[in-house]
mmCIF file of C-alpha atoms in Angstrom:
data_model
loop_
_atom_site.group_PDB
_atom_site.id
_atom_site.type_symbol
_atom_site.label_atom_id
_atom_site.label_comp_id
_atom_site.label_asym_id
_atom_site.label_seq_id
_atom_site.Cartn_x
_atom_site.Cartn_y
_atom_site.Cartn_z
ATOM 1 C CA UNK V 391 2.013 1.998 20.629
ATOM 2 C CA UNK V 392 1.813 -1.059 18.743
ATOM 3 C CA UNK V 393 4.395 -0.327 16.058
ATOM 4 C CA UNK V 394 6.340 0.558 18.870
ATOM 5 C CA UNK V 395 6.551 -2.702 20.766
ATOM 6 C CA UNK V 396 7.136 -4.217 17.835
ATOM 7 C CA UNK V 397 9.900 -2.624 16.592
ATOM 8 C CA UNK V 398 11.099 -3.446 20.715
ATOM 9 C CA UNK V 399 10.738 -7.037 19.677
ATOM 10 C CA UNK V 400 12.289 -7.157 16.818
ATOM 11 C CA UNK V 401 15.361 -5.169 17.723
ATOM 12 C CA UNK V 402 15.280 -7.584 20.912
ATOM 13 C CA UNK V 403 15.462 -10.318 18.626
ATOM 14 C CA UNK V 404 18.169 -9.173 16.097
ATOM 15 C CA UNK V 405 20.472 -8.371 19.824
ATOM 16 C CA UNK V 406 19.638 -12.267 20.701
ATOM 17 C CA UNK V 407 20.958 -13.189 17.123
ATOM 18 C CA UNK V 408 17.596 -14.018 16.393
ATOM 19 C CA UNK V 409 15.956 -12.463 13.235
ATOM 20 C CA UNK V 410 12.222 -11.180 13.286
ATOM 21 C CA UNK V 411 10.012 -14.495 11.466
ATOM 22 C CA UNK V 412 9.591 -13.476 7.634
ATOM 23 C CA UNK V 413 5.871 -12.728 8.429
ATOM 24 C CA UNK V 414 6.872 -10.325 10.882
ATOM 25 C CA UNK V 415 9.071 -8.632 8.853
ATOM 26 C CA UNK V 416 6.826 -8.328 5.922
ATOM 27 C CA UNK V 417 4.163 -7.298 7.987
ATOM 28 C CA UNK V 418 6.189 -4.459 9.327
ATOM 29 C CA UNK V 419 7.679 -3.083 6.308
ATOM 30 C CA UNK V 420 4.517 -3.447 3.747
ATOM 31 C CA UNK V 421 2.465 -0.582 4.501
ATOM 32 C CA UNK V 422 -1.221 -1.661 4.175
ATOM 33 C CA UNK V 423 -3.088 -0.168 1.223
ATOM 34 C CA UNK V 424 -5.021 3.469 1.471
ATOM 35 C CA UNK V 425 -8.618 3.879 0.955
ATOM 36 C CA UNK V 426 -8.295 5.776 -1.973
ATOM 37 C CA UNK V 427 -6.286 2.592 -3.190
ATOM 38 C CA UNK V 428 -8.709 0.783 -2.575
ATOM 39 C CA UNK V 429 -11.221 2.853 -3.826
ATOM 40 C CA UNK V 430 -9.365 2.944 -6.779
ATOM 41 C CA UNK V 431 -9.778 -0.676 -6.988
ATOM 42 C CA UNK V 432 -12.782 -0.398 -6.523
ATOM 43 C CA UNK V 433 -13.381 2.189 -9.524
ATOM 44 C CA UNK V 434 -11.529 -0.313 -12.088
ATOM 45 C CA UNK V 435 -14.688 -3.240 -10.798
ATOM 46 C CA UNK V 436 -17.278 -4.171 -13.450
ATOM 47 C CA UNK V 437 -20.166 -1.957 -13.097
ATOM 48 C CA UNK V 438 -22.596 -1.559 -10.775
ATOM 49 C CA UNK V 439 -19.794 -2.740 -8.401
ATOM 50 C CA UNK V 440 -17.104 0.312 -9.709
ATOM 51 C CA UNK V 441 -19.798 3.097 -8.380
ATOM 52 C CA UNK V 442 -19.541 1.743 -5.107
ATOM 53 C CA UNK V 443 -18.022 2.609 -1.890
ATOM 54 C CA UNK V 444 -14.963 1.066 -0.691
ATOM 55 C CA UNK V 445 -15.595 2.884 2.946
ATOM 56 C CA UNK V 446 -19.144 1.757 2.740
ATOM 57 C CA UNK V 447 -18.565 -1.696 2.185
ATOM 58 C CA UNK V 448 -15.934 -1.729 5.004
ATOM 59 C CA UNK V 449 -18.705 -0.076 7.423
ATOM 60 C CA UNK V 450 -21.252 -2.386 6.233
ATOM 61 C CA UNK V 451 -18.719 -5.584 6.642
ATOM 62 C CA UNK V 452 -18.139 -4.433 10.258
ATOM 63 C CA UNK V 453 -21.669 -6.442 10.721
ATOM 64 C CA UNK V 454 -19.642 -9.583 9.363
ATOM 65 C CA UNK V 455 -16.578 -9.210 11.343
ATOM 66 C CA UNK V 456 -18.063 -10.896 14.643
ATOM 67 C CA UNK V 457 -18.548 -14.346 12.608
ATOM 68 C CA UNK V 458 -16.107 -13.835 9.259
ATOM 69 C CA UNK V 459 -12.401 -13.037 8.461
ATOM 70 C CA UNK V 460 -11.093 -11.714 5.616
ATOM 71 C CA UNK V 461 -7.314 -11.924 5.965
ATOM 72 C CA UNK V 462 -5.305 -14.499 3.957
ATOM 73 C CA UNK V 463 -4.305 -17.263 6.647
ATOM 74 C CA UNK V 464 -7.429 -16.042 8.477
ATOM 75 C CA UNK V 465 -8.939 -19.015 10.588
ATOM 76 C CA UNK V 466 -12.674 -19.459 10.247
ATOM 77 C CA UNK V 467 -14.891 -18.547 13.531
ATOM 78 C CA UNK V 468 -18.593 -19.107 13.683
ATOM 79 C CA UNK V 469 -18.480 -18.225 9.862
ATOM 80 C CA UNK V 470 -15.725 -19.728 7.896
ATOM 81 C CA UNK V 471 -12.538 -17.218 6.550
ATOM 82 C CA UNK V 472 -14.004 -14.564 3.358
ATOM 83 C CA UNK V 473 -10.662 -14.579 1.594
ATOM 84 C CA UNK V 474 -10.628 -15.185 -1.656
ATOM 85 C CA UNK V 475 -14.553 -15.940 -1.866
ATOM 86 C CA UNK V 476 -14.908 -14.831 -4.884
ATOM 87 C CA UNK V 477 -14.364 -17.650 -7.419
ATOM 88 C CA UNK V 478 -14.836 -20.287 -4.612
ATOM 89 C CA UNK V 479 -16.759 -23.287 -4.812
ATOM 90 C CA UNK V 480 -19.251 -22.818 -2.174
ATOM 91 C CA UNK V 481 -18.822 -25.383 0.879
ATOM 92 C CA UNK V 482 -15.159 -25.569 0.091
ATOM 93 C CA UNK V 483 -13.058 -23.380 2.759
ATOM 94 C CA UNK V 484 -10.544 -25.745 4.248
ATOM 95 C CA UNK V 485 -11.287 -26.323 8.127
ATOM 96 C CA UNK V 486 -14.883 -25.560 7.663
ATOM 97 C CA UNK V 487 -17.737 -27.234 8.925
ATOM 98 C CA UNK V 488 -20.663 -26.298 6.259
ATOM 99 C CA UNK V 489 -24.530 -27.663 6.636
ATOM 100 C CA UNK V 490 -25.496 -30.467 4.723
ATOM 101 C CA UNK V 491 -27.456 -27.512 2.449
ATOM 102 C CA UNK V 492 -24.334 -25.856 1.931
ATOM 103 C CA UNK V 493 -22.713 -28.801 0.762
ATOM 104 C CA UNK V 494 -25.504 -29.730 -1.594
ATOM 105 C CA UNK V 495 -25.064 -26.502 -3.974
ATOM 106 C CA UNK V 496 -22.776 -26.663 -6.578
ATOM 107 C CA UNK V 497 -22.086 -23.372 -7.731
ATOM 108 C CA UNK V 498 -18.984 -20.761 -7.560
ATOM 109 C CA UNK V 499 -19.567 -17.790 -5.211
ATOM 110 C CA UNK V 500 -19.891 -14.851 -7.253
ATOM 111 C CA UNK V 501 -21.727 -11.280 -7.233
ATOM 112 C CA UNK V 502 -24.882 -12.626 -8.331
ATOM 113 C CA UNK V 503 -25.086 -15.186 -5.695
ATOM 114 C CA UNK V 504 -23.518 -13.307 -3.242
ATOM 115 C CA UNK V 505 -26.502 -10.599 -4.241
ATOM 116 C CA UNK V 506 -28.833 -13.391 -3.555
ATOM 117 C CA UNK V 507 -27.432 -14.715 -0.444
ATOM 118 C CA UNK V 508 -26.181 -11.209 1.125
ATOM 119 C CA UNK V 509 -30.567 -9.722 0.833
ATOM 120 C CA UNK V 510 -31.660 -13.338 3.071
ATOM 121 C CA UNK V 511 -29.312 -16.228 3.344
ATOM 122 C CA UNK V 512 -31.822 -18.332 4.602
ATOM 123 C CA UNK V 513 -34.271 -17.287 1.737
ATOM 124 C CA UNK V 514 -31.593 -18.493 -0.468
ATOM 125 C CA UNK V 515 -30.465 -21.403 0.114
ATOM 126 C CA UNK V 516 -33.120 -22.775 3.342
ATOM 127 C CA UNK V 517 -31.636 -25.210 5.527
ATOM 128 C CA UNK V 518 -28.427 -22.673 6.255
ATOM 129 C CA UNK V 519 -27.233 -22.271 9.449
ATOM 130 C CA UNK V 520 -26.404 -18.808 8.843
ATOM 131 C CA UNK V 521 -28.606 -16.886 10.484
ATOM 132 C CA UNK V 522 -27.776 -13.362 9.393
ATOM 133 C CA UNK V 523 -31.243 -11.917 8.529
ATOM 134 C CA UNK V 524 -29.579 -9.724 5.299
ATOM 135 C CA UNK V 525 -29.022 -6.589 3.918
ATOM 136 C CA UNK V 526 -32.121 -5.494 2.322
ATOM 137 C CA UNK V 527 -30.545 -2.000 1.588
ATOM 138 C CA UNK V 528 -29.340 -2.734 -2.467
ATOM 139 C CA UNK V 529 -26.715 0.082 -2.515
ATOM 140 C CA UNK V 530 -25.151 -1.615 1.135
ATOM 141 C CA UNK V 531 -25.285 -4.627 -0.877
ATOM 142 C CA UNK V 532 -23.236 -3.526 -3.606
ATOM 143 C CA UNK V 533 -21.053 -1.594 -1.556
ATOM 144 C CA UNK V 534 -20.147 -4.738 0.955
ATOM 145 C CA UNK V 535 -19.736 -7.248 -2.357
ATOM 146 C CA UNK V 536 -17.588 -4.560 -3.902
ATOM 147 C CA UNK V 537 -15.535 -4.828 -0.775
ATOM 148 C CA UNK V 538 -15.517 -8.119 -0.588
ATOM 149 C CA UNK V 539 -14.150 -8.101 -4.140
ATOM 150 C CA UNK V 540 -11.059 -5.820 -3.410
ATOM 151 C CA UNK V 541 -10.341 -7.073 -0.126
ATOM 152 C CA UNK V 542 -10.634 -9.987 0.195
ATOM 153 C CA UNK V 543 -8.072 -10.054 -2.667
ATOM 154 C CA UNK V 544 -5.212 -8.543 -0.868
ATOM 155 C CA UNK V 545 -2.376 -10.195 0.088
#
């Protein structure tokens, strides 16, 4: 239904001598990636992260979804935007209002830390204003951080 109204607009536009915006049409015409291509991504991760499961991950990252996107250009809710966390200086998404104990660490997110943070982030770094309790399951762990780690990559 959705592909459908959009090809509508589109071909409404191109009548009105309007073209589709480039987003639009890129959007349209770039199939999003499978799960086994992501999986496959997944596969070529350092280990333990290449055992894990890209389906998993996603499942597990629903629980993120009502605070967190993931999306490049994604705008930052109650959590700020995921993409490209990996290799980011924590505290540093643009648009983002971080706690003072955010702001005081000086690291680069990466799977260690997010190991750490992911099992309690208020264990980890007290004073947070996350209040996500954590994944205490290890295996969800690695499976979310894989995910993370592939899709928060994409395009």
């Amino acid at each position: 239904m959705r592909f459908a109204l959009a090809v509508v607009f589109m071909l409404t536009l191109t009548a009105c001598g309007e073209g589709p915006p480039p987003e639009a049409t890129a959007t349209a015409t770039t199939p999003a990636p499978s799960a086994a291509e992501m999986q496959a991504k997944i596969a070529a991760l350092p280990a333990p992260y290449n055992a894990a499961s890209y389906e998993d991950g996603r499942t597990v990252f629903a629980q993120c979804r009502s605070c967190h996107t993931i999306n490049a250009g994604g705008m930052n809710m109650v959590g700020p935007n995921l993409h490209g966390v990996i290799g980011r200086r924590i505290a540093t998404e643009a648009g983002y209002s971080y706690s003072p104990a955010l702001k005081a660490q000086s690291f680069t997110w990466d799977a260690d830390h997010l190991q750490h943070w992911l099992a309690g982030p208020m264990t980890d770094i007290p004073g947070t204003r996350m209040s996500f309790a954590g994944i205490r399951d290890d295996t969800q762990r690695r499976d979310v951080i894989a995910y993370l780690m592939v899709e928060s990559q994409q395009p």
